Amino acid sequence: MSYVRETSAGYLTNWAARLFARAIERRLAGGSSGPMPVFFALQDGGAMTQKELALLAAVEQPTMANTLNRMERDGLVARTPDPNDRRSARVSLTPLGRERARAAFVSAIEVNGLATDALEPEEREVFYGMMRRIIAALERDSGTE
Amino acid sequence: MSYVRETSAGYLTNWAARLFARAIERRLAGGSSGPMPVFFALQDGGAMTQKELALLAAVEQPTMANTLNRMERDGLVARTPDPNDRRSARVSLTPLGRERARAAFVSAIEVNGLATDALEPEEREVFYGMMRRIIAALERDSGTE
DNA sequence: CTCATTTACATAGCTTGCTATTTAAATCCA
DNA sequence: TGGATTTAAATAGCAAGCTATGTAAATGAG
């Protein structure tokens, strides 16, 4: 028993991440947590290319392509051809997309609150700091940064 | 900008979880991180039903069913019919499965080490404790516990 | 200017997660 | 005992992540 999951950072993190996603999706009833990073990035009316969105969301390009396809299908984003580069399109939120973004933020804030209520107030910044350091370490390992 | 991802517990946790999974999978080269909870549960030769495994791994029953199907296809687990309950089968690791489990633990320990190296030694237990409290809070919310 | 290289995106195919539903065996109760 | 209920697993279908590879436009080197 050299390996105990209760003290495996990866196991605990993966477990928590699934619970976070489920909690948000339960509140959105139909909506899902995948578009969240796109909502983040475009919330105040901006437009970005798919590549920029993938970078910001820290997902691979095909993952973002699929997410945007679903969002476009559901009327949440619009793609307008980039006049300067015919390979690219500028992605922006539709009015429906902005509405869903607001709803998603409400749910996310609620779930984050519920989770961080399990921490002492002074522990919360510590938690964010630890997470950011772990993320930085794992990105260094992947050489992707 | 009421919502900033750098201080969203869910966003950070999801991000870190993906990096953990990628880091382990990069090391396993072909093998993936999905069977990990099954490896955990059956590492010392035990046998369990699908339901018990799903409960332990904290995934839904169909998720575990799929994982076990892939593992069976790849020769990592064997299902032997339960003599007392014809609906059930006892799942156990094959010799190949045990071998892969060992390799997976090596990778997992390496990646966990790499991640927790980003924390001060005295912070590590604090991190596990925070994670366990957040997990408990989210499970309470889901009413699944 | 032309051809090679790079870049942005698309496509194919896989894993791992989920919900909803079905099937069949076991159990419970009248 | 026999019918209703519960339980274990299977199946269908979708989302979101990944890698590998293809395609077409833009860029750069001679």
PDB file of N, CA, C and O in Angstrom, chain A residues 3 5-13 15 17-18 20 22 26-27 40 56-60 105 108-109 112 114 118 123 127-128 130-133 135 139 141-142, chain B residues 3 5-13 15 17-18 20 22 26-27 40 56-60 105 108-109 112 114 118 123 128 130-133 135 139 141-142:
ATOM      1  N   TYR A   3       0.773   3.419  -2.162  1.00  0.00           N
ATOM      2  CA  TYR A   3       0.087   4.522  -2.816  1.00  0.00           C
ATOM      3  C   TYR A   3      -1.322   4.665  -2.268  1.00  0.00           C
ATOM      4  O   TYR A   3      -2.159   3.801  -2.446  1.00  0.00           O
ATOM      5  N   ARG A   5      -4.701   6.942  -2.106  1.00  0.00           N
ATOM      6  CA  ARG A   5      -5.297   8.004  -2.911  1.00  0.00           C
ATOM      7  C   ARG A   5      -5.605   9.266  -2.105  1.00  0.00           C
ATOM      8  O   ARG A   5      -5.570  10.356  -2.631  1.00  0.00           O
ATOM      9  N   GLU A   6      -5.862   9.097  -0.817  1.00  0.00           N
ATOM     10  CA  GLU A   6      -6.211  10.283  -0.016  1.00  0.00           C
ATOM     11  C   GLU A   6      -5.065  11.283   0.068  1.00  0.00           C
ATOM     12  O   GLU A   6      -5.256  12.426   0.421  1.00  0.00           O
ATOM     13  N   THR A   7      -3.855  10.835  -0.199  1.00  0.00           N
ATOM     14  CA  THR A   7      -2.734  11.768  -0.212  1.00  0.00           C
ATOM     15  C   THR A   7      -2.088  11.826  -1.585  1.00  0.00           C
ATOM     16  O   THR A   7      -0.898  12.082  -1.707  1.00  0.00           O
ATOM     17  N   SER A   8      -2.899  11.575  -2.622  1.00  0.00           N
ATOM     18  CA  SER A   8      -2.413  11.780  -3.979  1.00  0.00           C
ATOM     19  C   SER A   8      -2.997  13.086  -4.499  1.00  0.00           C
ATOM     20  O   SER A   8      -4.215  13.214  -4.677  1.00  0.00           O
ATOM     21  N   ALA A   9      -2.113  14.051  -4.734  1.00  0.00           N
ATOM     22  CA  ALA A   9      -2.581  15.367  -5.177  1.00  0.00           C
ATOM     23  C   ALA A   9      -3.383  15.241  -6.472  1.00  0.00           C
ATOM     24  O   ALA A   9      -4.420  15.885  -6.639  1.00  0.00           O
ATOM     25  N   GLY A  10      -2.920  14.406  -7.375  1.00  0.00           N
ATOM     26  CA  GLY A  10      -3.600  14.264  -8.666  1.00  0.00           C
ATOM     27  C   GLY A  10      -4.972  13.641  -8.516  1.00  0.00           C
ATOM     28  O   GLY A  10      -5.943  14.093  -9.124  1.00  0.00           O
ATOM     29  N   TYR A  11      -5.048  12.610  -7.696  1.00  0.00           N
ATOM     30  CA  TYR A  11      -6.321  11.925  -7.490  1.00  0.00           C
ATOM     31  C   TYR A  11      -7.345  12.875  -6.871  1.00  0.00           C
ATOM     32  O   TYR A  11      -8.474  12.996  -7.351  1.00  0.00           O
ATOM     33  N   LEU A  12      -6.920  13.578  -5.825  1.00  0.00           N
ATOM     34  CA  LEU A  12      -7.827  14.509  -5.154  1.00  0.00           C
ATOM     35  C   LEU A  12      -8.259  15.622  -6.103  1.00  0.00           C
ATOM     36  O   LEU A  12      -9.434  16.016  -6.135  1.00  0.00           O
ATOM     37  N   THR A  13      -7.325  16.110  -6.894  1.00  0.00           N
ATOM     38  CA  THR A  13      -7.631  17.218  -7.801  1.00  0.00           C
ATOM     39  C   THR A  13      -8.611  16.777  -8.875  1.00  0.00           C
ATOM     40  O   THR A  13      -9.572  17.482  -9.188  1.00  0.00           O
ATOM     41  N   TRP A  15     -10.730  14.336  -8.692  1.00  0.00           N
ATOM     42  CA  TRP A  15     -12.010  14.082  -8.042  1.00  0.00           C
ATOM     43  C   TRP A  15     -12.774  15.387  -7.817  1.00  0.00           C
ATOM     44  O   TRP A  15     -13.956  15.526  -8.181  1.00  0.00           O
ATOM     45  N   ALA A  17     -12.358  18.190  -9.363  1.00  0.00           N
ATOM     46  CA  ALA A  17     -12.715  18.818 -10.635  1.00  0.00           C
ATOM     47  C   ALA A  17     -14.009  18.229 -11.179  1.00  0.00           C
ATOM     48  O   ALA A  17     -14.868  18.951 -11.690  1.00  0.00           O
ATOM     49  N   ARG A  18     -14.181  16.911 -11.054  1.00  0.00           N
ATOM     50  CA  ARG A  18     -15.412  16.303 -11.540  1.00  0.00           C
ATOM     51  C   ARG A  18     -16.609  16.763 -10.726  1.00  0.00           C
ATOM     52  O   ARG A  18     -17.695  17.010 -11.267  1.00  0.00           O
ATOM     53  N   PHE A  20     -16.874  19.657  -9.164  1.00  0.00           N
ATOM     54  CA  PHE A  20     -17.135  21.048  -9.560  1.00  0.00           C
ATOM     55  C   PHE A  20     -17.970  21.070 -10.844  1.00  0.00           C
ATOM     56  O   PHE A  20     -18.984  21.771 -10.927  1.00  0.00           O
ATOM     57  N   ARG A  22     -19.854  18.741 -12.190  1.00  0.00           N
ATOM     58  CA  ARG A  22     -21.208  18.224 -11.975  1.00  0.00           C
ATOM     59  C   ARG A  22     -22.081  19.246 -11.272  1.00  0.00           C
ATOM     60  O   ARG A  22     -23.247  19.414 -11.611  1.00  0.00           O
ATOM     61  N   ARG A  26     -25.405  20.697 -12.913  1.00  0.00           N
ATOM     62  CA  ARG A  26     -26.693  20.460 -12.270  1.00  0.00           C
ATOM     63  C   ARG A  26     -27.492  21.761 -12.196  1.00  0.00           C
ATOM     64  O   ARG A  26     -28.701  21.780 -12.390  1.00  0.00           O
ATOM     65  N   ARG A  27     -26.797  22.859 -11.931  1.00  0.00           N
ATOM     66  CA  ARG A  27     -27.475  24.149 -11.817  1.00  0.00           C
ATOM     67  C   ARG A  27     -27.872  24.715 -13.182  1.00  0.00           C
ATOM     68  O   ARG A  27     -28.860  25.433 -13.302  1.00  0.00           O
ATOM     69  N   PHE A  40     -15.795  33.295 -20.296  1.00  0.00           N
ATOM     70  CA  PHE A  40     -14.796  34.126 -19.629  1.00  0.00           C
ATOM     71  C   PHE A  40     -14.152  35.102 -20.607  1.00  0.00           C
ATOM     72  O   PHE A  40     -14.060  36.294 -20.365  1.00  0.00           O
ATOM     73  N   LEU A  56      -5.986  30.713 -24.308  1.00  0.00           N
ATOM     74  CA  LEU A  56      -6.521  31.243 -23.061  1.00  0.00           C
ATOM     75  C   LEU A  56      -7.155  30.145 -22.206  1.00  0.00           C
ATOM     76  O   LEU A  56      -7.017  30.118 -20.989  1.00  0.00           O
ATOM     77  N   ALA A  57      -7.876  29.249 -22.869  1.00  0.00           N
ATOM     78  CA  ALA A  57      -8.566  28.193 -22.138  1.00  0.00           C
ATOM     79  C   ALA A  57      -7.628  27.065 -21.761  1.00  0.00           C
ATOM     80  O   ALA A  57      -7.994  26.174 -20.995  1.00  0.00           O
ATOM     81  N   ALA A  58      -6.410  27.110 -22.313  1.00  0.00           N
ATOM     82  CA  ALA A  58      -5.424  26.055 -22.064  1.00  0.00           C
ATOM     83  C   ALA A  58      -5.938  24.692 -22.500  1.00  0.00           C
ATOM     84  O   ALA A  58      -5.772  23.696 -21.804  1.00  0.00           O
ATOM     85  N   VAL A  59      -6.593  24.671 -23.652  1.00  0.00           N
ATOM     86  CA  VAL A  59      -6.971  23.383 -24.261  1.00  0.00           C
ATOM     87  C   VAL A  59      -6.355  23.321 -25.655  1.00  0.00           C
ATOM     88  O   VAL A  59      -5.921  24.340 -26.202  1.00  0.00           O
ATOM     89  N   GLU A  60      -6.320  22.146 -26.224  1.00  0.00           N
ATOM     90  CA  GLU A  60      -5.761  21.990 -27.564  1.00  0.00           C
ATOM     91  C   GLU A  60      -6.710  22.580 -28.595  1.00  0.00           C
ATOM     92  O   GLU A  60      -7.901  22.751 -28.348  1.00  0.00           O
ATOM     93  N   PHE A 105     -22.042  32.285 -14.975  1.00  0.00           N
ATOM     94  CA  PHE A 105     -21.251  32.924 -13.927  1.00  0.00           C
ATOM     95  C   PHE A 105     -21.971  32.849 -12.591  1.00  0.00           C
ATOM     96  O   PHE A 105     -21.347  32.620 -11.554  1.00  0.00           O
ATOM     97  N   ALA A 108     -21.448  29.414 -11.359  1.00  0.00           N
ATOM     98  CA  ALA A 108     -20.050  29.183 -10.996  1.00  0.00           C
ATOM     99  C   ALA A 108     -19.717  29.872  -9.684  1.00  0.00           C
ATOM    100  O   ALA A 108     -19.030  29.307  -8.824  1.00  0.00           O
ATOM    101  N   ILE A 109     -20.217  31.095  -9.520  1.00  0.00           N
ATOM    102  CA  ILE A 109     -19.943  31.825  -8.279  1.00  0.00           C
ATOM    103  C   ILE A 109     -20.578  31.107  -7.101  1.00  0.00           C
ATOM    104  O   ILE A 109     -19.974  30.971  -6.033  1.00  0.00           O
ATOM    105  N   ASN A 112     -18.469  27.937  -6.449  1.00  0.00           N
ATOM    106  CA  ASN A 112     -17.181  28.310  -5.857  1.00  0.00           C
ATOM    107  C   ASN A 112     -17.358  28.720  -4.406  1.00  0.00           C
ATOM    108  O   ASN A 112     -16.542  28.369  -3.549  1.00  0.00           O
ATOM    109  N   LEU A 114     -19.744  27.805  -2.331  1.00  0.00           N
ATOM    110  CA  LEU A 114     -20.056  26.599  -1.571  1.00  0.00           C
ATOM    111  C   LEU A 114     -18.796  25.802  -1.260  1.00  0.00           C
ATOM    112  O   LEU A 114     -18.633  25.253  -0.163  1.00  0.00           O
ATOM    113  N   ALA A 118     -15.919  25.759   2.681  1.00  0.00           N
ATOM    114  CA  ALA A 118     -15.309  24.670   3.445  1.00  0.00           C
ATOM    115  C   ALA A 118     -13.916  25.053   3.944  1.00  0.00           C
ATOM    116  O   ALA A 118     -13.304  24.312   4.704  1.00  0.00           O
ATOM    117  N   GLU A 123      -7.754  31.004   4.614  1.00  0.00           N
ATOM    118  CA  GLU A 123      -7.136  29.906   3.868  1.00  0.00           C
ATOM    119  C   GLU A 123      -7.347  30.042   2.363  1.00  0.00           C
ATOM    120  O   GLU A 123      -6.668  29.396   1.573  1.00  0.00           O
ATOM    121  N   PHE A 127      -5.092  28.731  -0.747  1.00  0.00           N
ATOM    122  CA  PHE A 127      -5.492  27.678  -1.677  1.00  0.00           C
ATOM    123  C   PHE A 127      -5.236  28.099  -3.128  1.00  0.00           C
ATOM    124  O   PHE A 127      -4.649  27.345  -3.906  1.00  0.00           O
ATOM    125  N   TYR A 128      -5.685  29.300  -3.489  1.00  0.00           N
ATOM    126  CA  TYR A 128      -5.458  29.771  -4.866  1.00  0.00           C
ATOM    127  C   TYR A 128      -3.965  29.775  -5.183  1.00  0.00           C
ATOM    128  O   TYR A 128      -3.540  29.353  -6.266  1.00  0.00           O
ATOM    129  N   MET A 130      -1.552  27.982  -3.856  1.00  0.00           N
ATOM    130  CA  MET A 130      -1.035  26.618  -4.012  1.00  0.00           C
ATOM    131  C   MET A 130      -1.403  26.068  -5.378  1.00  0.00           C
ATOM    132  O   MET A 130      -0.578  25.474  -6.074  1.00  0.00           O
ATOM    133  N   MET A 131      -2.658  26.268  -5.751  1.00  0.00           N
ATOM    134  CA  MET A 131      -3.123  25.783  -7.043  1.00  0.00           C
ATOM    135  C   MET A 131      -2.319  26.384  -8.177  1.00  0.00           C
ATOM    136  O   MET A 131      -1.900  25.685  -9.101  1.00  0.00           O
ATOM    137  N   ARG A 132      -2.108  27.688  -8.084  1.00  0.00           N
ATOM    138  CA  ARG A 132      -1.355  28.341  -9.167  1.00  0.00           C
ATOM    139  C   ARG A 132       0.073  27.800  -9.247  1.00  0.00           C
ATOM    140  O   ARG A 132       0.605  27.601 -10.339  1.00  0.00           O
ATOM    141  N   ARG A 133       0.661  27.507  -8.085  1.00  0.00           N
ATOM    142  CA  ARG A 133       2.026  26.976  -8.120  1.00  0.00           C
ATOM    143  C   ARG A 133       2.053  25.562  -8.695  1.00  0.00           C
ATOM    144  O   ARG A 133       2.951  25.196  -9.453  1.00  0.00           O
ATOM    145  N   ILE A 135      -0.120  24.311 -10.822  1.00  0.00           N
ATOM    146  CA  ILE A 135      -0.355  24.453 -12.262  1.00  0.00           C
ATOM    147  C   ILE A 135       0.927  24.865 -12.978  1.00  0.00           C
ATOM    148  O   ILE A 135       1.295  24.290 -14.012  1.00  0.00           O
ATOM    149  N   GLU A 139       2.809  22.725 -15.837  1.00  0.00           N
ATOM    150  CA  GLU A 139       3.030  23.295 -17.173  1.00  0.00           C
ATOM    151  C   GLU A 139       4.512  23.290 -17.511  1.00  0.00           C
ATOM    152  O   GLU A 139       4.876  23.049 -18.661  1.00  0.00           O
ATOM    153  N   ASP A 141       6.535  21.075 -16.556  1.00  0.00           N
ATOM    154  CA  ASP A 141       6.823  19.680 -16.906  1.00  0.00           C
ATOM    155  C   ASP A 141       6.416  19.358 -18.335  1.00  0.00           C
ATOM    156  O   ASP A 141       7.118  18.657 -19.054  1.00  0.00           O
ATOM    157  N   SER A 142       5.292  19.920 -18.747  1.00  0.00           N
ATOM    158  CA  SER A 142       4.797  19.592 -20.085  1.00  0.00           C
ATOM    159  C   SER A 142       5.533  20.391 -21.148  1.00  0.00           C
ATOM    160  O   SER A 142       5.441  20.089 -22.335  1.00  0.00           O
TER     161      SER A 142
ATOM    162  N   TYR B   3     -15.935  38.328 -12.441  1.00  0.00           N
ATOM    163  CA  TYR B   3     -15.519  36.945 -12.327  1.00  0.00           C
ATOM    164  C   TYR B   3     -14.135  36.790 -12.919  1.00  0.00           C
ATOM    165  O   TYR B   3     -13.939  36.947 -14.113  1.00  0.00           O
ATOM    166  N   ARG B   5     -10.912  34.328 -13.399  1.00  0.00           N
ATOM    167  CA  ARG B   5     -10.654  32.898 -13.310  1.00  0.00           C
ATOM    168  C   ARG B   5      -9.518  32.554 -12.360  1.00  0.00           C
ATOM    169  O   ARG B   5      -9.510  31.480 -11.769  1.00  0.00           O
ATOM    170  N   GLU B   6      -8.574  33.487 -12.182  1.00  0.00           N
ATOM    171  CA  GLU B   6      -7.450  33.168 -11.304  1.00  0.00           C
ATOM    172  C   GLU B   6      -7.882  32.962  -9.861  1.00  0.00           C
ATOM    173  O   GLU B   6      -7.144  32.407  -9.065  1.00  0.00           O
ATOM    174  N   THR B   7      -9.036  33.446  -9.503  1.00  0.00           N
ATOM    175  CA  THR B   7      -9.538  33.201  -8.146  1.00  0.00           C
ATOM    176  C   THR B   7     -10.825  32.405  -8.180  1.00  0.00           C
ATOM    177  O   THR B   7     -11.663  32.528  -7.296  1.00  0.00           O
ATOM    178  N   SER B   8     -10.982  31.581  -9.214  1.00  0.00           N
ATOM    179  CA  SER B   8     -12.107  30.652  -9.237  1.00  0.00           C
ATOM    180  C   SER B   8     -11.598  29.273  -8.875  1.00  0.00           C
ATOM    181  O   SER B   8     -10.809  28.673  -9.606  1.00  0.00           O
ATOM    182  N   ALA B   9     -12.053  28.767  -7.723  1.00  0.00           N
ATOM    183  CA  ALA B   9     -11.571  27.473  -7.243  1.00  0.00           C
ATOM    184  C   ALA B   9     -11.852  26.386  -8.283  1.00  0.00           C
ATOM    185  O   ALA B   9     -11.008  25.519  -8.538  1.00  0.00           O
ATOM    186  N   GLY B  10     -13.037  26.445  -8.898  1.00  0.00           N
ATOM    187  CA  GLY B  10     -13.409  25.424  -9.869  1.00  0.00           C
ATOM    188  C   GLY B  10     -12.553  25.469 -11.117  1.00  0.00           C
ATOM    189  O   GLY B  10     -12.104  24.439 -11.615  1.00  0.00           O
ATOM    190  N   TYR B  11     -12.324  26.663 -11.595  1.00  0.00           N
ATOM    191  CA  TYR B  11     -11.518  26.833 -12.804  1.00  0.00           C
ATOM    192  C   TYR B  11     -10.100  26.314 -12.572  1.00  0.00           C
ATOM    193  O   TYR B  11      -9.570  25.529 -13.368  1.00  0.00           O
ATOM    194  N   LEU B  12      -9.505  26.741 -11.459  1.00  0.00           N
ATOM    195  CA  LEU B  12      -8.139  26.310 -11.149  1.00  0.00           C
ATOM    196  C   LEU B  12      -8.064  24.797 -10.970  1.00  0.00           C
ATOM    197  O   LEU B  12      -7.124  24.150 -11.440  1.00  0.00           O
ATOM    198  N   THR B  13      -9.076  24.240 -10.318  1.00  0.00           N
ATOM    199  CA  THR B  13      -9.061  22.807 -10.049  1.00  0.00           C
ATOM    200  C   THR B  13      -9.194  22.012 -11.340  1.00  0.00           C
ATOM    201  O   THR B  13      -8.476  21.039 -11.565  1.00  0.00           O
ATOM    202  N   TRP B  15      -8.385  23.007 -14.319  1.00  0.00           N
ATOM    203  CA  TRP B  15      -7.157  23.198 -15.080  1.00  0.00           C
ATOM    204  C   TRP B  15      -6.061  22.273 -14.569  1.00  0.00           C
ATOM    205  O   TRP B  15      -5.416  21.532 -15.339  1.00  0.00           O
ATOM    206  N   ALA B  17      -6.392  19.547 -12.882  1.00  0.00           N
ATOM    207  CA  ALA B  17      -6.743  18.141 -13.103  1.00  0.00           C
ATOM    208  C   ALA B  17      -6.369  17.705 -14.509  1.00  0.00           C
ATOM    209  O   ALA B  17      -5.839  16.610 -14.716  1.00  0.00           O
ATOM    210  N   ARG B  18      -6.594  18.581 -15.492  1.00  0.00           N
ATOM    211  CA  ARG B  18      -6.229  18.220 -16.860  1.00  0.00           C
ATOM    212  C   ARG B  18      -4.722  18.101 -17.006  1.00  0.00           C
ATOM    213  O   ARG B  18      -4.217  17.213 -17.691  1.00  0.00           O
ATOM    214  N   PHE B  20      -2.609  17.274 -14.619  1.00  0.00           N
ATOM    215  CA  PHE B  20      -2.217  16.020 -13.958  1.00  0.00           C
ATOM    216  C   PHE B  20      -2.429  14.833 -14.907  1.00  0.00           C
ATOM    217  O   PHE B  20      -1.537  14.000 -15.089  1.00  0.00           O
ATOM    218  N   ARG B  22      -2.704  14.761 -18.174  1.00  0.00           N
ATOM    219  CA  ARG B  22      -1.786  14.798 -19.312  1.00  0.00           C
ATOM    220  C   ARG B  22      -0.394  14.358 -18.904  1.00  0.00           C
ATOM    221  O   ARG B  22       0.283  13.634 -19.635  1.00  0.00           O
ATOM    222  N   ARG B  26       1.406  11.208 -20.546  1.00  0.00           N
ATOM    223  CA  ARG B  26       2.637  11.387 -21.299  1.00  0.00           C
ATOM    224  C   ARG B  26       3.678  10.355 -20.868  1.00  0.00           C
ATOM    225  O   ARG B  26       4.402   9.808 -21.687  1.00  0.00           O
ATOM    226  N   ARG B  27       3.692  10.054 -19.580  1.00  0.00           N
ATOM    227  CA  ARG B  27       4.667   9.089 -19.077  1.00  0.00           C
ATOM    228  C   ARG B  27       4.268   7.654 -19.391  1.00  0.00           C
ATOM    229  O   ARG B  27       5.135   6.789 -19.562  1.00  0.00           O
ATOM    230  N   PHE B  40      -5.921   1.185  -8.237  1.00  0.00           N
ATOM    231  CA  PHE B  40      -5.933   1.447  -6.798  1.00  0.00           C
ATOM    232  C   PHE B  40      -6.688   0.368  -6.048  1.00  0.00           C
ATOM    233  O   PHE B  40      -6.212  -0.198  -5.076  1.00  0.00           O
ATOM    234  N   LEU B  56     -16.173   3.249  -5.192  1.00  0.00           N
ATOM    235  CA  LEU B  56     -14.834   3.609  -4.738  1.00  0.00           C
ATOM    236  C   LEU B  56     -14.209   4.685  -5.609  1.00  0.00           C
ATOM    237  O   LEU B  56     -13.552   5.604  -5.131  1.00  0.00           O
ATOM    238  N   ALA B  57     -14.421   4.553  -6.923  1.00  0.00           N
ATOM    239  CA  ALA B  57     -13.817   5.517  -7.847  1.00  0.00           C
ATOM    240  C   ALA B  57     -14.620   6.800  -7.904  1.00  0.00           C
ATOM    241  O   ALA B  57     -14.185   7.785  -8.501  1.00  0.00           O
ATOM    242  N   ALA B  58     -15.811   6.785  -7.303  1.00  0.00           N
ATOM    243  CA  ALA B  58     -16.703   7.947  -7.333  1.00  0.00           C
ATOM    244  C   ALA B  58     -17.056   8.346  -8.757  1.00  0.00           C
ATOM    245  O   ALA B  58     -17.087   9.520  -9.100  1.00  0.00           O
ATOM    246  N   VAL B  59     -17.321   7.328  -9.583  1.00  0.00           N
ATOM    247  CA  VAL B  59     -17.870   7.598 -10.913  1.00  0.00           C
ATOM    248  C   VAL B  59     -19.199   6.859 -11.036  1.00  0.00           C
ATOM    249  O   VAL B  59     -19.508   5.981 -10.230  1.00  0.00           O
ATOM    250  N   GLU B  60     -19.981   7.219 -12.020  1.00  0.00           N
ATOM    251  CA  GLU B  60     -21.274   6.568 -12.227  1.00  0.00           C
ATOM    252  C   GLU B  60     -21.073   5.151 -12.756  1.00  0.00           C
ATOM    253  O   GLU B  60     -20.019   4.834 -13.311  1.00  0.00           O
ATOM    254  N   PHE B 105       1.488   3.481 -11.062  1.00  0.00           N
ATOM    255  CA  PHE B 105       1.797   4.073  -9.760  1.00  0.00           C
ATOM    256  C   PHE B 105       3.121   4.825  -9.820  1.00  0.00           C
ATOM    257  O   PHE B 105       3.255   5.899  -9.239  1.00  0.00           O
ATOM    258  N   ALA B 108       2.415   8.031 -11.453  1.00  0.00           N
ATOM    259  CA  ALA B 108       1.582   8.877 -10.609  1.00  0.00           C
ATOM    260  C   ALA B 108       2.398   9.471  -9.469  1.00  0.00           C
ATOM    261  O   ALA B 108       2.269  10.656  -9.141  1.00  0.00           O
ATOM    262  N   ILE B 109       3.260   8.646  -8.882  1.00  0.00           N
ATOM    263  CA  ILE B 109       4.084   9.130  -7.776  1.00  0.00           C
ATOM    264  C   ILE B 109       5.043  10.207  -8.271  1.00  0.00           C
ATOM    265  O   ILE B 109       5.233  11.235  -7.625  1.00  0.00           O
ATOM    266  N   ASN B 112       2.931  13.363  -8.930  1.00  0.00           N
ATOM    267  CA  ASN B 112       2.519  13.970  -7.661  1.00  0.00           C
ATOM    268  C   ASN B 112       3.693  14.666  -6.996  1.00  0.00           C
ATOM    269  O   ASN B 112       3.535  15.754  -6.428  1.00  0.00           O
ATOM    270  N   LEU B 114       6.367  15.909  -8.408  1.00  0.00           N
ATOM    271  CA  LEU B 114       6.667  17.101  -9.194  1.00  0.00           C
ATOM    272  C   LEU B 114       5.707  18.243  -8.853  1.00  0.00           C
ATOM    273  O   LEU B 114       6.106  19.403  -8.754  1.00  0.00           O
ATOM    274  N   ALA B 118       6.153  21.974  -5.713  1.00  0.00           N
ATOM    275  CA  ALA B 118       5.834  23.397  -5.829  1.00  0.00           C
ATOM    276  C   ALA B 118       5.289  23.949  -4.514  1.00  0.00           C
ATOM    277  O   ALA B 118       5.079  25.151  -4.379  1.00  0.00           O
ATOM    278  N   GLU B 123       3.340  22.645   3.749  1.00  0.00           N
ATOM    279  CA  GLU B 123       2.061  23.029   3.124  1.00  0.00           C
ATOM    280  C   GLU B 123       1.316  21.811   2.575  1.00  0.00           C
ATOM    281  O   GLU B 123       0.123  21.881   2.284  1.00  0.00           O
ATOM    282  N   TYR B 128      -3.761  18.752   1.099  1.00  0.00           N
ATOM    283  CA  TYR B 128      -4.642  17.573   1.093  1.00  0.00           C
ATOM    284  C   TYR B 128      -5.890  17.837   1.927  1.00  0.00           C
ATOM    285  O   TYR B 128      -7.005  17.497   1.529  1.00  0.00           O
ATOM    286  N   MET B 130      -7.348  20.684   2.653  1.00  0.00           N
ATOM    287  CA  MET B 130      -8.253  21.620   1.976  1.00  0.00           C
ATOM    288  C   MET B 130      -9.034  20.899   0.887  1.00  0.00           C
ATOM    289  O   MET B 130     -10.252  21.058   0.753  1.00  0.00           O
ATOM    290  N   MET B 131      -8.323  20.104   0.102  1.00  0.00           N
ATOM    291  CA  MET B 131      -8.968  19.353  -0.969  1.00  0.00           C
ATOM    292  C   MET B 131     -10.055  18.434  -0.427  1.00  0.00           C
ATOM    293  O   MET B 131     -11.155  18.370  -0.967  1.00  0.00           O
ATOM    294  N   ARG B 132      -9.736  17.728   0.648  1.00  0.00           N
ATOM    295  CA  ARG B 132     -10.717  16.800   1.205  1.00  0.00           C
ATOM    296  C   ARG B 132     -11.948  17.560   1.707  1.00  0.00           C
ATOM    297  O   ARG B 132     -13.078  17.098   1.532  1.00  0.00           O
ATOM    298  N   ARG B 133     -11.735  18.754   2.265  1.00  0.00           N
ATOM    299  CA  ARG B 133     -12.891  19.525   2.742  1.00  0.00           C
ATOM    300  C   ARG B 133     -13.720  20.039   1.577  1.00  0.00           C
ATOM    301  O   ARG B 133     -14.951  20.049   1.629  1.00  0.00           O
ATOM    302  N   ILE B 135     -13.931  18.634  -1.396  1.00  0.00           N
ATOM    303  CA  ILE B 135     -14.625  17.457  -1.942  1.00  0.00           C
ATOM    304  C   ILE B 135     -15.843  17.134  -1.090  1.00  0.00           C
ATOM    305  O   ILE B 135     -16.938  16.891  -1.623  1.00  0.00           O
ATOM    306  N   GLU B 139     -19.690  17.112  -2.367  1.00  0.00           N
ATOM    307  CA  GLU B 139     -20.488  15.887  -2.290  1.00  0.00           C
ATOM    308  C   GLU B 139     -21.761  16.123  -1.490  1.00  0.00           C
ATOM    309  O   GLU B 139     -22.818  15.604  -1.825  1.00  0.00           O
ATOM    310  N   ASP B 141     -23.312  18.872  -1.423  1.00  0.00           N
ATOM    311  CA  ASP B 141     -24.183  19.610  -2.336  1.00  0.00           C
ATOM    312  C   ASP B 141     -24.892  18.672  -3.298  1.00  0.00           C
ATOM    313  O   ASP B 141     -26.067  18.857  -3.601  1.00  0.00           O
ATOM    314  N   SER B 142     -24.161  17.668  -3.768  1.00  0.00           N
ATOM    315  CA  SER B 142     -24.763  16.774  -4.763  1.00  0.00           C
ATOM    316  C   SER B 142     -25.692  15.766  -4.110  1.00  0.00           C
ATOM    317  O   SER B 142     -26.470  15.094  -4.784  1.00  0.00           O
TER     318      SER B 142
END
